[in-house]
Coordinates of C-alpha atoms and ligand atoms in Angstrom, one line a residue:
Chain A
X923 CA 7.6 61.3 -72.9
X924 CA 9.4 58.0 -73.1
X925 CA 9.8 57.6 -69.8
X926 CA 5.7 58.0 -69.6
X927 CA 5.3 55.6 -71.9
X928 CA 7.2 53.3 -70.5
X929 CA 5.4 53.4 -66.9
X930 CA 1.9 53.2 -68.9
X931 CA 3.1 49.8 -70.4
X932 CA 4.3 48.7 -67.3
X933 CA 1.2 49.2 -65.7
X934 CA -0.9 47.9 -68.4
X935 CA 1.6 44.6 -68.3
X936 CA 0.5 45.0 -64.3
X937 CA -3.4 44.5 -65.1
X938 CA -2.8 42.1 -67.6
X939 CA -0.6 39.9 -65.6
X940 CA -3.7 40.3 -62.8
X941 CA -6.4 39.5 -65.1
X942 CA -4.7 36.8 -66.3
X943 CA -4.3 35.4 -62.9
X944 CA -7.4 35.8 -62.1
X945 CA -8.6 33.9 -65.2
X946 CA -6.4 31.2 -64.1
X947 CA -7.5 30.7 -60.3
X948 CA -11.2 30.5 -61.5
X949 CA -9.8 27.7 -64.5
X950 CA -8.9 25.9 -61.0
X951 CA -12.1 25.7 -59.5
X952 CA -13.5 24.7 -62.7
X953 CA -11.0 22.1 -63.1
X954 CA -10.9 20.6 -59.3
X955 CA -14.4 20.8 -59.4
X956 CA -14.6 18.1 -62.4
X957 CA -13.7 14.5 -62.2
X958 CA -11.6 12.5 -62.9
X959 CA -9.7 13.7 -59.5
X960 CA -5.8 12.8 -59.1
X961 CA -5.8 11.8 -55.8
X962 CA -2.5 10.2 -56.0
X963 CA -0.5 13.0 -57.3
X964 CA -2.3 15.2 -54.3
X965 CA -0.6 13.4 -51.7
X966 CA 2.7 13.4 -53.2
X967 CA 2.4 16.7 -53.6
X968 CA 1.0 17.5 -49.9
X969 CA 3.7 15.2 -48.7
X970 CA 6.6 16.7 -50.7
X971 CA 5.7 20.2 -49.9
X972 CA 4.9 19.5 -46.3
X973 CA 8.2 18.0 -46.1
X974 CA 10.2 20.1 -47.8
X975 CA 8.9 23.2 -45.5
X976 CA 9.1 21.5 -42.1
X977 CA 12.5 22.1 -40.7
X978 CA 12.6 25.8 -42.8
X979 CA 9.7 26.3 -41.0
X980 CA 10.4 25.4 -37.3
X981 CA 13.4 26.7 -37.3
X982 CA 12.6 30.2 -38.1
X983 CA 10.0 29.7 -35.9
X984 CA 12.2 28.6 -32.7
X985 CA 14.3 31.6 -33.6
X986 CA 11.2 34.3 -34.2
X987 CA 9.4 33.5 -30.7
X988 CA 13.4 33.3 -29.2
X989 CA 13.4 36.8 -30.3
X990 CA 10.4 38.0 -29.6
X991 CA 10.4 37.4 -26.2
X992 CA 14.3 38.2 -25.6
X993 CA 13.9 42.0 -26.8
X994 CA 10.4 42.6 -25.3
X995 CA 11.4 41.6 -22.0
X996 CA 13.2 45.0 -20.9
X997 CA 10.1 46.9 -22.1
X998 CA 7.6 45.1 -20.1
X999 CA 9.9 44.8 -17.5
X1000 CA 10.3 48.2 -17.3
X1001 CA 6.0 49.0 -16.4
X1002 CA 6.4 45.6 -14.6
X1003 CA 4.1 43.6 -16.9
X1004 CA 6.0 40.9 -17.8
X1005 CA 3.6 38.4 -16.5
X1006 CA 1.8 39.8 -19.8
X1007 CA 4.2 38.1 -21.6
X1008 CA 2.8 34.9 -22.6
X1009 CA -0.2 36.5 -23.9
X1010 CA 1.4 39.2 -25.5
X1011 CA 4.0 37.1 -27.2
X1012 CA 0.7 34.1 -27.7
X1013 CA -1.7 36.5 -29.5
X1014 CA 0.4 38.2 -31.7
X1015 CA 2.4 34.9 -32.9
X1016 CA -1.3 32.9 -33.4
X1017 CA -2.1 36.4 -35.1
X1018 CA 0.0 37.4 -37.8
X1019 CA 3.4 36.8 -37.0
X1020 CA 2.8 33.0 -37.5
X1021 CA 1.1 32.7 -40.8
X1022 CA 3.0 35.8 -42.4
X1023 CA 6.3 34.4 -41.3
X1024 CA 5.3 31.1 -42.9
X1025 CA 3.7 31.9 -45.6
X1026 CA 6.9 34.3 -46.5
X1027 CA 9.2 30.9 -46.4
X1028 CA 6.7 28.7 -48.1
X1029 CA 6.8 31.4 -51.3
X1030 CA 10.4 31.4 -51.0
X1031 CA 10.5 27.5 -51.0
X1032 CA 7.1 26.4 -52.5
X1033 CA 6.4 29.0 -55.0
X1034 CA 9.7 28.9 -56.3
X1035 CA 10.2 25.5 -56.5
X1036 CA 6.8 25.3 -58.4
X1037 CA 7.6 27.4 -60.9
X1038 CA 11.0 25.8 -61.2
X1039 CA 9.4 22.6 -61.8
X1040 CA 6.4 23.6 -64.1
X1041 CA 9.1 25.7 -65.8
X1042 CA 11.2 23.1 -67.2
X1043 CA 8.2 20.9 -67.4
X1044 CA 7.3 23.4 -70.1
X1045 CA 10.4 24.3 -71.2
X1046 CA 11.2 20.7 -72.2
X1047 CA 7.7 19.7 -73.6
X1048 CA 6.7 17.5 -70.8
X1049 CA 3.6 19.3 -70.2
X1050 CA 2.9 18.8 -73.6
X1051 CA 3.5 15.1 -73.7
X1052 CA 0.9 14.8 -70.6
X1053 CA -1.1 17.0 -73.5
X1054 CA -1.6 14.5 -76.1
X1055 CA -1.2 11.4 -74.1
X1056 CA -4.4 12.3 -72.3
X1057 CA -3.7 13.3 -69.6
X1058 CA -5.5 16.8 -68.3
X1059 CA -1.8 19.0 -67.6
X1060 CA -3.9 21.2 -65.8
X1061 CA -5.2 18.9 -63.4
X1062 CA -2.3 16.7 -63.0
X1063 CA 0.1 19.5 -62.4
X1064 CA -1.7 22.4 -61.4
X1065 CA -5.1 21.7 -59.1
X1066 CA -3.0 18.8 -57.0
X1067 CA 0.0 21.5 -56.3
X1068 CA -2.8 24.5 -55.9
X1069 CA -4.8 22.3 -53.6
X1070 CA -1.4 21.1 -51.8
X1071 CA -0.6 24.3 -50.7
X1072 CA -3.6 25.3 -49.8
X1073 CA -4.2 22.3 -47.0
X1074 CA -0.6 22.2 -46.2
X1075 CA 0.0 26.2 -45.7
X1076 CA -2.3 25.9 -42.7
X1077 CA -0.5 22.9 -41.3
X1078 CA 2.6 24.3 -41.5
X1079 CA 1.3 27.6 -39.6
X1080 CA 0.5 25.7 -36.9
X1081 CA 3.5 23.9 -36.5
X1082 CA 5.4 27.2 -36.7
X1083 CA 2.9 28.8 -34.1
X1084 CA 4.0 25.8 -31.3
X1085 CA 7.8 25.9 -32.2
X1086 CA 7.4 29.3 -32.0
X1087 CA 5.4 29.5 -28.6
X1088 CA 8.2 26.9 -27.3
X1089 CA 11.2 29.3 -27.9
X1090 CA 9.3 31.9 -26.3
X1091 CA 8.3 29.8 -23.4
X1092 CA 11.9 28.8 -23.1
X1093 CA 13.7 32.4 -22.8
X1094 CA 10.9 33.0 -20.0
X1095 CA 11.8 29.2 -18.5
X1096 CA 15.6 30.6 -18.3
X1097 CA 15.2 34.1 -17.6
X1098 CA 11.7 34.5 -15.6
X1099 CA 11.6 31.2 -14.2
X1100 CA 8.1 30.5 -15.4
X1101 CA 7.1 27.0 -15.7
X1102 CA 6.4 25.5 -19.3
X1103 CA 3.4 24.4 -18.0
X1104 CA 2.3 27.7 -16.7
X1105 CA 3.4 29.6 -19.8
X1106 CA 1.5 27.5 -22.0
X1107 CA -1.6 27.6 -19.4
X1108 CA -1.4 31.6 -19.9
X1109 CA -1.3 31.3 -23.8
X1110 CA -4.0 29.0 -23.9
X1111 CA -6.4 30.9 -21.6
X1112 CA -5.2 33.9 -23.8
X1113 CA -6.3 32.8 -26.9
X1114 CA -10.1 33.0 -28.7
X1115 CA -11.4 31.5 -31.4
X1116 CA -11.5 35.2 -32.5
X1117 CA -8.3 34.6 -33.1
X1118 CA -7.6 30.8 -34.2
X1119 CA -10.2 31.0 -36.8
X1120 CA -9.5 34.1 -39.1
X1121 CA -5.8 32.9 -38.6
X1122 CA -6.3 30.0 -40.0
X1123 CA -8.7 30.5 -42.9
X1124 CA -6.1 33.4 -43.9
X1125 CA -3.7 30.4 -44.1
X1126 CA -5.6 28.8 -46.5
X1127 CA -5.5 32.0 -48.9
X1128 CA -1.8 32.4 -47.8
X1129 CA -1.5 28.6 -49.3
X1130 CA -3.6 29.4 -52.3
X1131 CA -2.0 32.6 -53.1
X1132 CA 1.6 30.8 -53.1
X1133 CA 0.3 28.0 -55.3
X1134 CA -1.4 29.5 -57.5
X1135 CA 1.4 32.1 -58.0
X1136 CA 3.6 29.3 -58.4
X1137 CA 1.6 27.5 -60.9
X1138 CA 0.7 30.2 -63.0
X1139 CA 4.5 31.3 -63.8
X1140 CA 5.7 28.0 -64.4
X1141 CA 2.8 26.8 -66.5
X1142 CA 3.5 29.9 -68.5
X1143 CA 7.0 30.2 -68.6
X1144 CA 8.4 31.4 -71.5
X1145 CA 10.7 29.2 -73.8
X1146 CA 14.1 28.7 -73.2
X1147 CA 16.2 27.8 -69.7
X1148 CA 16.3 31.3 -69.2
X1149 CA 12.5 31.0 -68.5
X1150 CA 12.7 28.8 -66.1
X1151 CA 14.9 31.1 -63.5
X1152 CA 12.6 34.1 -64.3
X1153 CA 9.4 31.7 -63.6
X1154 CA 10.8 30.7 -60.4
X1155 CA 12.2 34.3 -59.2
X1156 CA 9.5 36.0 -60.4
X1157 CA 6.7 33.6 -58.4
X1158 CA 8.8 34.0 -55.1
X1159 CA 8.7 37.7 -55.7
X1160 CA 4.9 38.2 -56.9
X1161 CA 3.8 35.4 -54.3
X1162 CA 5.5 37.4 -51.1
X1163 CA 3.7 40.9 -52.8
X1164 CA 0.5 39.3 -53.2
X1165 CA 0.5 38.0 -49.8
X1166 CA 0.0 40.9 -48.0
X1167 CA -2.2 42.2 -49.8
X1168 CA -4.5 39.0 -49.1
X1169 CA -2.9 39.6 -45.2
X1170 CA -4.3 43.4 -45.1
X1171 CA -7.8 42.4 -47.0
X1172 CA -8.1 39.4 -43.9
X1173 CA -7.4 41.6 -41.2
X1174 CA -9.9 44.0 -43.2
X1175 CA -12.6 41.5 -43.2
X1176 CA -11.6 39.6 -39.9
X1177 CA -12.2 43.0 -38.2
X1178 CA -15.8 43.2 -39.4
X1179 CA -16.3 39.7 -38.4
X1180 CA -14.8 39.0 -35.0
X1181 CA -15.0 43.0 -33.7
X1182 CA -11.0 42.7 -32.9
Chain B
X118 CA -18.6 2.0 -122.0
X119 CA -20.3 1.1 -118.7
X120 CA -17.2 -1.6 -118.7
X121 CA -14.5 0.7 -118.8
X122 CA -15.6 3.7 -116.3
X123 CA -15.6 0.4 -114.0
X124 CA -12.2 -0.3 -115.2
X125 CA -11.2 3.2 -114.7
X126 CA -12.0 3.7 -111.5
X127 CA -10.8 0.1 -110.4
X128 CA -7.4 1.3 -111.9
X129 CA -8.1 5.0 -110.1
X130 CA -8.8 3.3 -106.7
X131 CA -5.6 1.1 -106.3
X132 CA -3.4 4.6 -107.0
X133 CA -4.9 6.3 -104.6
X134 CA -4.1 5.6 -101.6
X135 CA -6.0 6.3 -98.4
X136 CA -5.2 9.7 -97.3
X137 CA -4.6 9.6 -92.8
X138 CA -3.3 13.1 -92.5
X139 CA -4.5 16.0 -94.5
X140 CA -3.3 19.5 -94.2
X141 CA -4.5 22.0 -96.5
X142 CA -3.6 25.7 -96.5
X143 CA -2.2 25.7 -92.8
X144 CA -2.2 29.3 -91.5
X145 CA -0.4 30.3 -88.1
X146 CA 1.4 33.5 -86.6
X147 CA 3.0 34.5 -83.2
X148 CA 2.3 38.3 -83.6
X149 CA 4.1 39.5 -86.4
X150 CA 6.2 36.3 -86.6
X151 CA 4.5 34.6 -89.5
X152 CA 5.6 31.3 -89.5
X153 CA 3.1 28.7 -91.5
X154 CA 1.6 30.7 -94.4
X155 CA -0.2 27.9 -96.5
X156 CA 1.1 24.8 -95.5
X157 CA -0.3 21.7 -97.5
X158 CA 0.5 18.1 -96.9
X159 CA -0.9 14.8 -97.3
X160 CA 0.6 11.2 -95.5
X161 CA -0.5 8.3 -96.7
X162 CA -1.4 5.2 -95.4
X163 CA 1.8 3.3 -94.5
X164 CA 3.8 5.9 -95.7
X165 CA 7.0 7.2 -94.3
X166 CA 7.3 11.2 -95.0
X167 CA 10.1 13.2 -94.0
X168 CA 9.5 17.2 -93.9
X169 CA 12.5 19.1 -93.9
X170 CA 12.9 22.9 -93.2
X171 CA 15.5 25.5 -91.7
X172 CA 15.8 25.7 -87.7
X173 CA 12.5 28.4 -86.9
X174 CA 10.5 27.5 -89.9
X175 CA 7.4 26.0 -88.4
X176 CA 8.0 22.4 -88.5
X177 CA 7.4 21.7 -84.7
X178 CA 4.3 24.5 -85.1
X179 CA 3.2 22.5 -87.7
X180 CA 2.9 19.1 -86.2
X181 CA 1.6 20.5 -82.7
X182 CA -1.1 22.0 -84.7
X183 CA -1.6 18.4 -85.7
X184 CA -2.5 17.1 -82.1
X185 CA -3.9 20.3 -81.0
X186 CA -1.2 21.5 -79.1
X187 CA -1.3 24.5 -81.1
X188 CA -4.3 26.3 -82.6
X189 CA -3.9 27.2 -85.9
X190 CA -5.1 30.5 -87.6
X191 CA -6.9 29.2 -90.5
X192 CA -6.8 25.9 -92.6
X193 CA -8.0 22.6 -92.6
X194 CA -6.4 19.6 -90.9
X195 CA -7.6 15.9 -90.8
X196 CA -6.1 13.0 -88.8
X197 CA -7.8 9.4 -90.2
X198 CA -10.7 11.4 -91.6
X199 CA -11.2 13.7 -88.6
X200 CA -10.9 17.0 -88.7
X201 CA -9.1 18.4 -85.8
X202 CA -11.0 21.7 -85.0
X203 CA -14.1 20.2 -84.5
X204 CA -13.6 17.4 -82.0
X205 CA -14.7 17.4 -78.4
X206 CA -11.8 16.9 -76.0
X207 CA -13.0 13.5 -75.5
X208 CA -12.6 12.2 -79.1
X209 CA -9.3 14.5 -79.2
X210 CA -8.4 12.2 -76.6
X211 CA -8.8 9.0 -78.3
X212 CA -7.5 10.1 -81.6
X213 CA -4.4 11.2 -80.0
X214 CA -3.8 7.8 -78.2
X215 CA -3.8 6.3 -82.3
X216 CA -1.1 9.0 -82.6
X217 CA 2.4 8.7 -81.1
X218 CA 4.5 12.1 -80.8
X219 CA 8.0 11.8 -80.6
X220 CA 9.4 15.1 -79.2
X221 CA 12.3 16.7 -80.2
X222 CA 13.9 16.8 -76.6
X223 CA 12.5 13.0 -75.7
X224 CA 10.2 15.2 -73.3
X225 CA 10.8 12.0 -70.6
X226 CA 9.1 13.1 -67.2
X227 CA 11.6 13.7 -65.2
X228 CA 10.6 13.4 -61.9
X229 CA 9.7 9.7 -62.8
X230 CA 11.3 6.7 -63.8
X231 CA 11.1 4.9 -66.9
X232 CA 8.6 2.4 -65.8
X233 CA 6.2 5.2 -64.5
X234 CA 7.0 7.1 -68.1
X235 CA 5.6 4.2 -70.0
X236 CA 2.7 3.8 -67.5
X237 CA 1.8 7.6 -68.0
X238 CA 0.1 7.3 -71.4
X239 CA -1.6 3.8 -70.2
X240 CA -3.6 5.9 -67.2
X241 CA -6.2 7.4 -69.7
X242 CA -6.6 4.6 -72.4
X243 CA -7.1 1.5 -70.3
X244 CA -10.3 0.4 -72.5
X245 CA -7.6 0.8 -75.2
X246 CA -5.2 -2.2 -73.8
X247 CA -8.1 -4.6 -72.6
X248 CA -8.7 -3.0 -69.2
X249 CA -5.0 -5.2 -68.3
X250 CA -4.3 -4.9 -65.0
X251 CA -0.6 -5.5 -65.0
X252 CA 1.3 -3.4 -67.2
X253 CA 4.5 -4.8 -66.5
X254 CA 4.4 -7.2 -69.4
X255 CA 3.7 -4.7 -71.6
X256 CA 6.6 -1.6 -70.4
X257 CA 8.7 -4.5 -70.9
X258 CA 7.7 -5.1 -73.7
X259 CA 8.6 -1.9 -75.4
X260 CA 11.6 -1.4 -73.5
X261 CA 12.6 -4.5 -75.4
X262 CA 11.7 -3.2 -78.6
X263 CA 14.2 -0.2 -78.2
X264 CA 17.0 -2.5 -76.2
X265 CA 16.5 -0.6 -73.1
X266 CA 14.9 -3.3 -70.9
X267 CA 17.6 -3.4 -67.9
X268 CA 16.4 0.3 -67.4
X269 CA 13.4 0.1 -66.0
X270 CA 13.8 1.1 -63.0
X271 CA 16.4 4.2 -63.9
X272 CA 15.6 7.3 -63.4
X273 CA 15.9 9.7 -66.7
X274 CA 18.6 12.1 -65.5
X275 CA 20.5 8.7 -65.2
X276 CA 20.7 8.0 -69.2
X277 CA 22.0 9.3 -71.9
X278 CA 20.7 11.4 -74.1
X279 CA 20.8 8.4 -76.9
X280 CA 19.0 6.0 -74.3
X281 CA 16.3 8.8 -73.4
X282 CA 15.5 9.2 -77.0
X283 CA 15.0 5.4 -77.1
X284 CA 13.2 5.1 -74.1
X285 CA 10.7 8.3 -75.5
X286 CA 10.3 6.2 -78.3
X287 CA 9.4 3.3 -76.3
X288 CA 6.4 5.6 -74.6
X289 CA 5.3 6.4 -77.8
X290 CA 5.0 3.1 -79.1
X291 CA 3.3 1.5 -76.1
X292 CA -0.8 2.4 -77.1
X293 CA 0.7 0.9 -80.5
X294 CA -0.3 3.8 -82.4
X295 CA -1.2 4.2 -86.3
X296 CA 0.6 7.1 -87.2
X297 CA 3.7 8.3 -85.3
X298 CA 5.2 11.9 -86.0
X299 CA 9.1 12.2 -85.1
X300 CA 9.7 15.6 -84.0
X301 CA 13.7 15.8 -85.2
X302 CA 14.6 12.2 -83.8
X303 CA 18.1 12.7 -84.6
X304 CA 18.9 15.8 -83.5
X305 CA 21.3 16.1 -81.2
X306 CA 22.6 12.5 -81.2
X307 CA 26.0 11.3 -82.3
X308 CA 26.3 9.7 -86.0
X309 CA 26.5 6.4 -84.4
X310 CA 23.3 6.4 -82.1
X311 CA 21.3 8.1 -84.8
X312 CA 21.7 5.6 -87.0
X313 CA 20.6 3.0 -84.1
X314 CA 16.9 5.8 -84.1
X315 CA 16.7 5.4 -87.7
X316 CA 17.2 1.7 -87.7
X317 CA 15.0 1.4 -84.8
X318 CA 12.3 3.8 -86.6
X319 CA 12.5 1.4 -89.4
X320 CA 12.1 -1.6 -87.5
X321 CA 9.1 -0.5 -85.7
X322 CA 7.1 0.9 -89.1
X323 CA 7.8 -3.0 -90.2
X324 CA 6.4 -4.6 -87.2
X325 CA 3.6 -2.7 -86.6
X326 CA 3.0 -1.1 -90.0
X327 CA 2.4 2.5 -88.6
X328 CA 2.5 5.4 -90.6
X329 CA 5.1 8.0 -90.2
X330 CA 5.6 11.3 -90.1
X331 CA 8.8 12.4 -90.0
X332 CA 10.6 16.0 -89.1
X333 CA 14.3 16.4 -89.4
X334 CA 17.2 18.1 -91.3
X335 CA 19.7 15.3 -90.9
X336 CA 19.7 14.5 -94.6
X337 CA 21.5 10.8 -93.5
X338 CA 18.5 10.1 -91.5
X339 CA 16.1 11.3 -94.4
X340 CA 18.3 9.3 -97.0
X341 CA 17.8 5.9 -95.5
X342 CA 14.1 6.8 -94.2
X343 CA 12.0 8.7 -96.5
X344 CA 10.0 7.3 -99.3
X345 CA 9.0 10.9 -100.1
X346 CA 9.8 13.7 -98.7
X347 CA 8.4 17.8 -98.8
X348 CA 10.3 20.9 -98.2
X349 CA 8.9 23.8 -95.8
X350 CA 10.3 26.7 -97.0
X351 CA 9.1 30.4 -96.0
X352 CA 5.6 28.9 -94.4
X353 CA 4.7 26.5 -97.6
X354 CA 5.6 23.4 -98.8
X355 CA 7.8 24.8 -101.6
X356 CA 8.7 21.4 -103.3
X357 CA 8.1 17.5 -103.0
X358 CA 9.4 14.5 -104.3
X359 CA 11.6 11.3 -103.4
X360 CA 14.8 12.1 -102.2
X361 CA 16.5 10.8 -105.4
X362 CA 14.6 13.3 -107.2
X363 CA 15.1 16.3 -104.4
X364 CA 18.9 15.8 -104.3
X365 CA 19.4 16.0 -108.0
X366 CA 17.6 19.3 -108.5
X367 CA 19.8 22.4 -109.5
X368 CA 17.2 25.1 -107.3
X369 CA 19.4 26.5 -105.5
X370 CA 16.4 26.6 -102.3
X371 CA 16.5 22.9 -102.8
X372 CA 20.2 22.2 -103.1
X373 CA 21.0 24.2 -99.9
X374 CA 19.6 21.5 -97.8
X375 CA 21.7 18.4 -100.0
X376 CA 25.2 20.4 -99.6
X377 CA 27.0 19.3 -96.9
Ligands
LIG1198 N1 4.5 29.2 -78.5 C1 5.2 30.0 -79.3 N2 5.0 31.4 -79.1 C2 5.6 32.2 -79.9 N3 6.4 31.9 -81.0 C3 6.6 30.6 -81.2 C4 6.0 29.6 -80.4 N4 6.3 28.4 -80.9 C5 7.1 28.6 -81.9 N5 7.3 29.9 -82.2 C6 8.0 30.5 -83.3 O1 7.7 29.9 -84.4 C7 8.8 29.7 -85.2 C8 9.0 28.3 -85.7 O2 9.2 27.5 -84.5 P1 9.4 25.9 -84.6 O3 9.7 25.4 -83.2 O4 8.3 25.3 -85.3 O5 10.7 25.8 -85.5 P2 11.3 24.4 -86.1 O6 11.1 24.4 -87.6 O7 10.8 23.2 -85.4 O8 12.8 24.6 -85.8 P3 13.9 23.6 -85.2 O9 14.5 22.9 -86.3 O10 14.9 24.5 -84.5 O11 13.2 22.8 -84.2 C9 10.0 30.2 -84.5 O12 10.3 31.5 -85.0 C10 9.5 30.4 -83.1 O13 10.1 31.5 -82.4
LIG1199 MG1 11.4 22.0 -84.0

């Protein structure tokens, strides 16, 4: 009996927690929608975050196409289509390993880091002072970080998808002899914009999904420093969920689109 | 007859003295955490009032309900004859830039430095300051006032927590506000340094003839400061009077704040 109990308020505190999100993301349109715009504090923020990510990002990405290609190569050696490679290693990097790979890091880094900051912002009465000296919290801190992320995610994908496609191209430079020129020839003639485009507008919910997640913790956080390290574990861990469930909904509705 | 009504009410008009916060029968709870339950207070004009209450009764509740931070469940508030519920965010605004809020943790921004603090609260209310276009006059100006001017260019996490009280103090003097409310500005501080805040306080209700409203249970800092003073005790102001009169009484409510 307890132990039903307990499950019904955890799923309850599930919906909640979803509705509440929910409220806030559409408080963001409304918000960035309205002037006066903080245009400034937007490019900090796209620059900070962009920054921050960049070397996290590449090199995870030098590492994942390294990989890739190392452990497919026997396989495709083996029903001699390793020709294939580049567009087999191209399409599903561009695809989905690129921006889910990313967009992982960038909730471990961003989102956390967000709701780190917003955290002790709120912690310490600092959003509060924005409060009453008039300036809009809500615009200042949360539409320039949520609209950050959400230009920067796709930025960073790319970036990931090249370093990426350069590891690759480098095992099959060493072990296949193929030209970097050649590979990259391959990839390009490989890839559609059936492919480019739904990758990168699923970017831009991967960037809003870790921003807002972010956000929403830390601008909520509850009082005390021990608030502030559950806001920022508990945005890494509710932005990486929520993410693929935005990554199966864009393959979903990608699929009706671009027949796949 | 005629004559002496006019007398009367000459006499009646110079003891009253103009009202510029009212707060009549303040209601507010946090679930079953009552923690205001008919709360009434009046400042006067010039005044300096210290409120003094036990850690977790309702005195920070109490003044964020005064700039809107907090909603409160039922009662009526007035700041300088405007009653708080009923304002548009706009005229919020502007009669929060006539109110400076001193918070109990200085609240600094910490992710700026002390010039950009003092700035902040100039972004909103340029009209206020003459549309200025240099503000560097005027940061230095209130740096000056607290003795903090070689720290302009500091960084918060770089002072102590004496300076960052000073310097939060400077930001909340700079739109040369009418009424100020000190959120505990002694707490925490050494004997030394919190007499510097009380002498400073007292200093800057002299030059600029503010009003003040102030929160604390240093009874030093209430000694020196408080022309009147009124205890919150359980949710309602339980007693008032000068501190003279307060620190003579035998309740034994009362006398538990005097012993030392
Ligand atoms: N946002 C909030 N949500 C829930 N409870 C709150 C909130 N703010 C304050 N409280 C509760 O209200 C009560 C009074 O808090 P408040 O901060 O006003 O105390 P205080 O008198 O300022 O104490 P101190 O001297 O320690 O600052 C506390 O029990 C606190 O837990
Ligand atoms: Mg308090």
């Amino acid at each position: 009996m307890a132990y039903v109990l307990q499950s019904y308020k955890k799923i309850r505190q599930f919906f909640i927690e979803i509705g509440e999100l929910s409220y806030f993301a559409m408080r963001y349109f409304k918000e960035a929608l309205k002037p006066p715009w903080e245009f400034k504090e937007l490019l900090r923020q796209c620059y900070h975050m962009g920054n921050r990510s960049l070397v996290l990002v590449g090199v995870t990405g030098f590492i994942i196409g390294l990989v890739l290609t190392l452990q497919s190569r026997p396989t495709l050696q083996e029903f001699g289509a390793v020709s294939w490679m580049p567009n087999m290693v191209g399409i599903s990097i561009v695809r989905e390993i690129g921006p889910v790979i990313t967009a992982l890091i960038c909730a471990g880094r961003i989102a956390s880091g967000i709701g780190a900051e917003l955290g002790s912002m709120r912690v310490t009465e600092q959003i509060d002072a924005m409060e009453v000296s008039g300036t809009n919290p809500f615009k200042y801190l949360v539409v320039t970080r949520i609209t950050a992320t959400m230009l920067m995610l796709p930025l960073l994908v790319i970036f990931g998808d090249m370093i990426a496609l350069y590891g690759s191209a480098l095992v099959e430079n060493l072990k296949g002899d193929v030209s970097f020129q050649l590979y990259f020839n391959t990839v390009f003639d490989a890839l559609e914009f059936g492919d480019l485009i739904p990758a990168t507008i699923k970017s831009f919910f991967f960037g809003f999904t870790i921003g807002l997640v972010g956000c929403y913790k830390g601008y909520y956080s509850k009082k005390g420093t021990a608030g502030v390290g559950i806001a920022a574990n508990t945005a890494v861990v509710t932005a990486s969920l929520l993410l693929f469930v935005v990554d199966f909904i864009a393959v979903f509705v990608s699929d009706i689109f671009f027949e796949l | 007859m005629e004559k002496q009504d006019y007398i009367s009410e000459q006499i009646d008009s110079l003891d009253q003295r103009e009202p510029v916060i009212e707060i009549r029968d303040l209601h507010k709870s946090f679930g079953d955490n009552h923690v205001l339950n008919g709360f009434s207070m009046t400042l006067y004009k010039g005044e300096n009032l210290v409120v003094m209450g036990k850690s977790g009764s309702g005195k920070s509740v109490m003044i964020k309900c005064l700039v809107g931070l907090i909603q409160p469940d039922s009662g009526f508030l007035s700041v300088m004859g405007k009653e708080i519920k009923t304002l548009d965010r706009k005229t919020l605004d502007a009669l929060r830039s006539d109110i400076g809020f001193l918070f109990q943790g200085s609240a600094l921004y910490d992710s700026m430095t002390v010039r950009e603090n003092l700035e902040f609260p100039m972004r909103r209310h340029k009209e206020k300051l003459g549309n200025i276009r240099d503000t560097t006059p005027l940061v230095l100006e209130a740096l000056e006032n607290v003795g903090l001017a070689h720290t302009v260019d500091l960084m918060p996490s770089e002072l102590s927590g004496g300076m960052k009280r000073r310097v939060a103090l400077a930001r909340t003097l700079i739109l040369k506000p009418k009424i100020i409310l000190y959120d505990e500005p002694t707490s925490g501080l050494d004997p030394i340094t919190s007499k510097e805040i009380i002498q400073l306080m007292g200093r800057v209700q002299k030059k600029y003839g503010t009003s003040s409203l102030i929160i604390t249970h240093d009874v030093d800092c209430a000694r020196v400061i408080s022309e009147r003073m009124v205890l919150l005790v359980e949710g309602k102001n339980y007693i008032e009077g000068s501190y003279t009169e307060l620190s003579k009484s035998t309740d034994p409510k009362v006398e538990a704040f005097f012993k030392k």
